[in-house]
Amino acid sequence: MFSKFEEWYRDRHDYARAWKEKSSGKVFGCFCSYVPEEILVAANILPVRVLGSHEPQDVTEPHLFGMFCPFCRDVLAQGLKGRYEYLDGITLAQSCIHLRQAYRSWEQHVDQPFSYYLPHPMSVQSPAAVPYLREELENYKKAVEEFTGSKITNDDLDRGIRILNENREAMHELYKHRIGPEPKLSGKEAMWVTVSSTWIDKEEHTAEIRRVLKLIEEREMDRECGAKLMFVGSENDDIEFINMVESVGATVVVDDHCTGTRYFWNSTADDMNDRIEAIAKRYVERPACPSKDHPVRTRFPHILKLAKDFDVQGVILIQQKFCDPHEADMVPLRKYLEENDIPCLFLEFDVTVPLGPFRIRVEAFLEMVGEEDLF
Amino acid sequence: MITAGVDVGAKTVKIVVLRDREVVATAKDLSGFDQAKVASELLAQALEKANVTQGDLAGICSTGAGRKIVSEATHSVTEVSAGAKGSLFINPDVRTVIDVGAEEGRAIRCTEKGKVEDFAVNEKCAAGSGAFTESMARALEVDVAELGKLSLGSDASVPMNAQCAVFAESEVVSLLHAETPKQDISKAIHDAIASRITSMARRIGLNKEVLVIGGVALNVGFIRSLNEAIEMDVIVADDPEFVNALGAALIAAERAN
Amino acid sequence: MAKYKTEPLKCWAKAKELRDKYYQDYATAHERGGIRWTGGAWSFDAIPYGLGDDVYPITGEPYAASIAFNKEFSLKCMEATEAKGWARDLCSYMRNYWGSMYLNKYNFGGPYPKPTFAFQDHICCSHAKWYQVVAEHEDIPYFNIDVSVGPYHLIKDNPQKIKYIVDQMHESIEFLEKVTGREYNDDKLIEAVKTDMRSTSTWAKICELNKNVPAPLEEKSMYSFYVFGTLSKAKKEFADFYDELYDEVKDRVDRGIAAVANERCRLMSDTQPPWGFLKVFRYLEKYGAISVGSLYTFGLVGNWEVKKDGTWGARETYMEKGIEINTRDEALTALADWTLSRPEWQHFYDPGLKTEMMLRIAKEWKLTGVMLHLNRGCEGLSTGIMENRLGLVESGIPVMTFEGNMGDEREFDLGRTMTRIDSFMETLDLEPISAD
């Protein structure tokens, strides 16, 4: 049922190259989930999120000091190895310093005609954030217009907003099928869907979700659900890891990842006269990355609500090694969840994860979670 | 002119005695706890082999992690200068030297004139040194000398987390549990260390000819993986462990002039 | 026979006294009915001065550096922080600071003095998170100003960027009034903004004197002076001290007094040093090498601009230019504009900008080479450092790197670092002048 998504996940570059040929459109690589894709879609550009490939590599050390996160190094390695050679442009929406470096090194050492550093407010809780981002988005829109040579009209923006929102809505509907005693899809399948949504043409992606949604009610799962878990952390598209977790008696039913719910959870208002302001508002108000979650920790109640709504028995806290923003959240987050009776397992991720030792820890965690069920 | 080079490494002490730029004796022993004593005794042995006395020497240059404890030394240089000097003596076309010893990996870029232009050292990380192959051999329960040969029998590419030696060891255990053939695991180990060394060497740039020195150069599995990683064929120095001592002896001769 | 005359700096005693007083004043502020606040060395410390003359900050970075210098206490702080579950690779300043807070021990004696509020700004990922944790632990109010609007050359033509910061500053004043119950005084703010300009511009003038050969200052001494700009840029006593220091350094230049008697190789460092191991800088002297500064010591505190002749000099203050500052809004706008132009703020966005500035320093300060501290303790200043290395090497400047940590001695290896220096000196064809 999810084979199309699996194929998209696996053959991301083939897809983008084929899309480009078919549509004669341009493809932009997006660094970070804060890139305002509405504007790109409005300009008939395919936004593709740049992710790593989970392979050891030896090309980034001249560019990135080893204390920065494995994800940013893996991302840069893709560029240096020419895997994204089809990109017409790249954009970084400012969040953490780690990915920012991958972007700058990429910009300098990989050829592409367009590169844009989009300053993005870190104090998203300040009333000054939306008006400021609005101006930055205007500048970005102008830069994209200059690059493509055509104006982005309000109609274009409406289309961009609609296409993004439709995909977000479809994702929400799909996620509803992960609630309840017998989720209708595994966490691995959900990961194929959510992660691929960050690079597949959104209308095509939405249509495929809609196709699946028609069939999913009738779906008989050929696997035991086991313990229902949530993943929380930074970027995570590690299929091998989620597969391992789900092979030892668990199903992952929800997440708080920037490659998961944080990416699609909220919509852009489609009834505001100022479209750019509407987009700015969406990106300011979306579930925050820890790098932007201050002074108040808005993430925690949001994560707890997800955990409760999806009725999870435990949370796996996934920490990209050296990721400072997440490291600054993990300790109080774990305390907060445990105080709310949600057990947690903390794991530190590298480019590749040592599946053997992790399996033992996950199994032990599941035993603990299972025991709690008895009482 | 007769000079000697004394390389006091983390694991072994190596000595080269030169007469008019010709090697006349070498000696090697484990460093042990009393490196100064080992170095003195070994120097005496080497001189005896060369049939000269200390008084005949125009200079003694020490190098290596323990270079400052050699009381006989008239000069002292780091492994970077010694390695470059020795390597260019062996092959004047060398532009990149990769030196992998027991505790540290190094890459050195030299100019045509034999000057060190840039160098990189693997920072405090066992994953890029001989210590890594040794601990992996232990985990695999094979002799370290066998480890390299074992990997030649494999064409598999099993990815391993090369960032951390501790993680790597638990990965080896997992692979063993998953009944991965030992030769494939051995290949994965050498790929990992080669990747680590290549990463570091790329910092200074890899230019032909690339000469590999240091004890780990004797590991055929490592050399195969290194050739693949850097996508060119390296040259392995004859007696790679002695190149730094040779370089030190050459420097002693230059300074005596 | 020494190449140059040297003599100790006369300002030492005064510097020490001022620094001690700063930490004592903070600790005892409440006894005098005053306010104490905590925040970063990058904070707009001029703003809280509008609350009155009895406002005493403690800035986290130099406080943590002082802990790092005190190795025994630092280790205890690290362990206290780790015991709470925090990762070992987080900012080591932050970990030292948190540890002191968790242990309730002040590095200058007594219990850790609880601040009234936290006031921070944010340009590095750890900035806002640092005081979020402090505010939670101490149960104090917290305000944070996001300044990450891009490098200064893009700010000038985009008034909305400055406006974003100024809007937050206005908001912060409302916050300050609310949490202290005091009425805010704009005249005091204006005075503080002018003092900030004076102190940071004077520091740049002092650093500029190091273009002279021989250099009148070496970097290890500079650390003891630049620190005032990290403690409080807007404090009158510190600005006055910089005026005095300038006169003394200028006098050294006029009389040809060197910091290092055998200066023959001029270097610069980069990022914060490993504070517990400043002897590394003394080790250089064995080779007649001297670190004459760094972008860090010059540009974290000092404010610079390109002068008519194309070289770097101290940025002219508003006062020197005759620009009046009369209202709160003008003061805040001036403060934002002034602060965001400081060199060390630029590289967060693009390592190319930093490489450019480093090449400028290399040329104008007549350097032979560069020592980059790959500082595991600070993600902010290590940002892009490998690209800086490449950029410098490509421009023909010899570079050595050494890995370490500004505040966590467990990640620094003195012996290996000295060997690294030996290797680097060998590549520069320098032999030791003196024994170890």
Short mmCIF file of C-alpha atoms in Angstrom, two decimals, chain B residues 1-179:
data_model
loop_
_atom_site.label_atom_id
_atom_site.label_comp_id
_atom_site.label_asym_id
_atom_site.label_seq_id
_atom_site.Cartn_x
_atom_site.Cartn_y
_atom_site.Cartn_z
CA MET B 1 79.81 11.56 8.33
CA ILE B 2 77.97 9.29 10.75
CA THR B 3 74.73 10.30 12.46
CA ALA B 4 71.89 8.56 14.25
CA GLY B 5 68.16 9.10 14.41
CA VAL B 6 66.22 7.96 17.45
CA ASP B 7 62.44 7.72 17.16
CA VAL B 8 60.82 7.20 20.55
CA GLY B 9 57.25 6.28 19.69
CA ALA B 10 54.30 5.47 21.88
CA LYS B 11 54.85 1.76 21.44
CA THR B 12 58.32 1.19 20.02
CA VAL B 13 61.71 2.83 19.79
CA LYS B 14 63.40 2.82 16.39
CA ILE B 15 66.97 3.72 15.56
CA VAL B 16 68.73 4.36 12.27
CA VAL B 17 72.45 4.91 11.91
CA LEU B 18 73.60 6.68 8.76
CA ARG B 19 77.01 6.92 7.19
CA ASP B 20 77.23 9.44 4.37
CA ARG B 21 73.48 9.24 3.81
CA GLU B 22 73.60 5.46 3.70
CA VAL B 23 71.84 3.32 6.30
CA VAL B 24 74.40 1.19 8.10
CA ALA B 25 72.33 -0.13 11.01
CA THR B 26 68.82 -0.16 12.39
CA ALA B 27 67.35 -1.34 15.67
CA LYS B 28 63.91 -1.58 17.16
CA ASP B 29 62.42 -2.51 20.52
CA LEU B 30 59.29 -1.96 22.60
CA SER B 31 59.36 1.36 24.44
CA GLY B 32 58.40 -0.17 27.76
CA PHE B 33 58.02 1.91 30.89
CA ASP B 34 61.51 3.36 30.95
CA GLN B 35 61.77 4.83 27.48
CA ALA B 36 65.02 6.66 28.23
CA LYS B 37 66.76 3.47 29.23
CA VAL B 38 65.39 1.51 26.28
CA ALA B 39 66.47 4.26 23.91
CA SER B 40 70.02 4.35 25.36
CA GLU B 41 70.46 0.60 25.25
CA LEU B 42 69.04 0.36 21.77
CA LEU B 43 71.31 3.14 20.56
CA ALA B 44 74.29 1.29 21.94
CA GLN B 45 73.19 -1.87 20.15
CA ALA B 46 72.72 -0.07 16.86
CA LEU B 47 76.11 1.58 17.11
CA GLU B 48 77.70 -1.75 17.83
CA LYS B 49 76.01 -3.22 14.76
CA ALA B 50 77.35 -0.33 12.72
CA ASN B 51 80.72 -0.88 14.31
CA VAL B 52 81.08 2.70 15.51
CA THR B 53 81.16 4.43 18.88
CA GLN B 54 79.14 7.33 20.07
CA GLY B 55 82.22 9.47 19.76
CA ASP B 56 82.23 8.82 15.99
CA LEU B 57 78.83 10.42 15.59
CA ALA B 58 78.51 13.91 14.18
CA GLY B 59 75.07 14.21 15.72
CA ILE B 60 72.09 12.38 17.13
CA CYS B 61 68.62 13.65 16.46
CA SER B 62 65.62 12.38 18.39
CA THR B 63 62.00 12.43 17.31
CA GLY B 64 58.69 10.88 18.35
CA ALA B 65 56.42 11.41 21.32
CA GLY B 66 59.32 10.73 23.72
CA ARG B 67 61.93 12.74 21.82
CA LYS B 68 62.74 14.95 24.78
CA ILE B 69 63.82 12.12 27.05
CA VAL B 70 66.74 11.04 24.84
CA SER B 71 69.70 12.40 26.78
CA GLU B 72 72.21 11.52 24.03
CA ALA B 73 70.42 13.63 21.45
CA THR B 74 72.16 16.69 20.08
CA HIS B 75 68.98 17.77 18.30
CA SER B 76 65.33 17.05 18.49
CA VAL B 77 62.53 17.46 15.94
CA THR B 78 58.91 16.44 15.78
CA GLU B 79 57.63 13.56 13.69
CA VAL B 80 56.34 16.01 11.12
CA SER B 81 59.79 17.23 10.12
CA ALA B 82 61.39 13.80 10.53
CA GLY B 83 58.64 12.05 8.55
CA ALA B 84 58.84 14.51 5.69
CA LYS B 85 62.63 14.39 5.57
CA GLY B 86 62.77 10.59 5.63
CA SER B 87 60.01 10.24 3.06
CA LEU B 88 61.56 12.60 0.56
CA PHE B 89 64.86 10.83 0.94
CA ILE B 90 63.17 7.56 0.03
CA ASN B 91 61.28 9.08 -2.85
CA PRO B 92 61.79 12.69 -3.94
CA ASP B 93 58.47 12.67 -5.80
CA VAL B 94 56.48 12.34 -2.62
CA ARG B 95 54.08 15.24 -2.02
CA THR B 96 51.90 13.66 0.64
CA VAL B 97 53.08 11.57 3.55
CA ILE B 98 50.60 9.54 5.55
CA ASP B 99 52.05 8.37 8.82
CA VAL B 100 49.99 5.98 10.92
CA GLY B 101 51.56 4.97 14.17
CA ALA B 102 50.39 3.25 17.30
CA GLU B 103 48.68 6.24 18.81
CA GLU B 104 48.43 8.93 16.21
CA GLY B 105 47.81 9.39 12.52
CA ARG B 106 49.38 12.25 10.59
CA ALA B 107 49.33 13.65 7.09
CA ILE B 108 52.06 15.92 5.77
CA ARG B 109 52.13 17.94 2.57
CA CYS B 110 55.59 18.62 1.13
CA THR B 111 56.75 20.89 -1.63
CA GLU B 112 59.09 19.94 -4.46
CA LYS B 113 61.89 21.50 -2.47
CA GLY B 114 61.21 19.19 0.43
CA LYS B 115 59.62 21.79 2.64
CA VAL B 116 56.64 20.96 4.87
CA GLU B 117 53.81 23.09 3.64
CA ASP B 118 50.95 21.87 5.79
CA PHE B 119 50.19 19.02 8.14
CA ALA B 120 47.26 17.52 9.97
CA VAL B 121 47.18 15.28 12.99
CA ASN B 122 44.41 13.00 14.04
CA GLU B 123 43.20 14.51 17.28
CA LYS B 124 43.02 12.35 20.36
CA CYS B 125 41.03 9.69 18.58
CA ALA B 126 41.97 6.05 18.55
CA ALA B 127 39.89 5.44 15.41
CA GLY B 128 42.74 6.69 13.24
CA SER B 129 45.67 4.79 14.70
CA GLY B 130 47.26 1.42 15.26
CA ALA B 131 45.57 1.16 18.63
CA PHE B 132 42.27 0.90 16.76
CA THR B 133 43.31 -2.13 14.69
CA GLU B 134 44.67 -3.74 17.82
CA SER B 135 41.46 -3.38 19.78
CA MET B 136 39.43 -4.53 16.80
CA ALA B 137 41.66 -7.59 16.40
CA ARG B 138 41.00 -8.38 20.04
CA ALA B 139 37.25 -8.06 19.51
CA LEU B 140 37.52 -10.39 16.51
CA GLU B 141 39.82 -12.71 18.43
CA VAL B 142 42.46 -12.79 15.71
CA ASP B 143 46.11 -11.88 15.72
CA VAL B 144 46.69 -8.29 14.63
CA ALA B 145 49.09 -9.51 11.95
CA GLU B 146 46.34 -11.75 10.57
CA LEU B 147 43.68 -9.04 10.60
CA GLY B 148 44.94 -7.34 7.45
CA LYS B 149 45.32 -10.53 5.43
CA LEU B 150 41.88 -11.65 6.50
CA SER B 151 40.25 -8.60 4.98
CA LEU B 152 41.86 -9.21 1.58
CA GLY B 153 39.49 -12.13 1.22
CA SER B 154 36.46 -9.86 1.27
CA ASP B 155 34.86 -7.57 -1.28
CA ALA B 156 31.94 -6.73 0.96
CA SER B 157 31.18 -3.22 2.02
CA VAL B 158 29.74 -3.36 5.50
CA PRO B 159 29.29 0.19 6.77
CA MET B 160 30.71 0.82 10.18
CA ASN B 161 30.43 3.77 12.45
CA ALA B 162 33.93 5.11 12.15
CA GLN B 163 33.48 8.10 14.42
CA CYS B 164 34.25 6.36 17.65
CA ALA B 165 36.44 3.41 18.55
CA VAL B 166 34.16 2.43 21.41
CA PHE B 167 31.12 2.32 19.16
CA ALA B 168 33.13 0.45 16.56
CA GLU B 169 34.02 -2.24 19.03
CA SER B 170 30.40 -2.82 19.97
CA GLU B 171 29.56 -2.86 16.28
CA VAL B 172 32.11 -5.59 15.69
CA VAL B 173 30.47 -7.59 18.45
CA SER B 174 27.04 -7.04 16.87
CA LEU B 175 28.34 -8.10 13.48
CA LEU B 176 29.81 -11.25 15.01
CA HIS B 177 26.44 -11.99 16.63
CA ALA B 178 24.78 -11.48 13.27
CA GLU B 179 27.18 -14.13 11.92
#
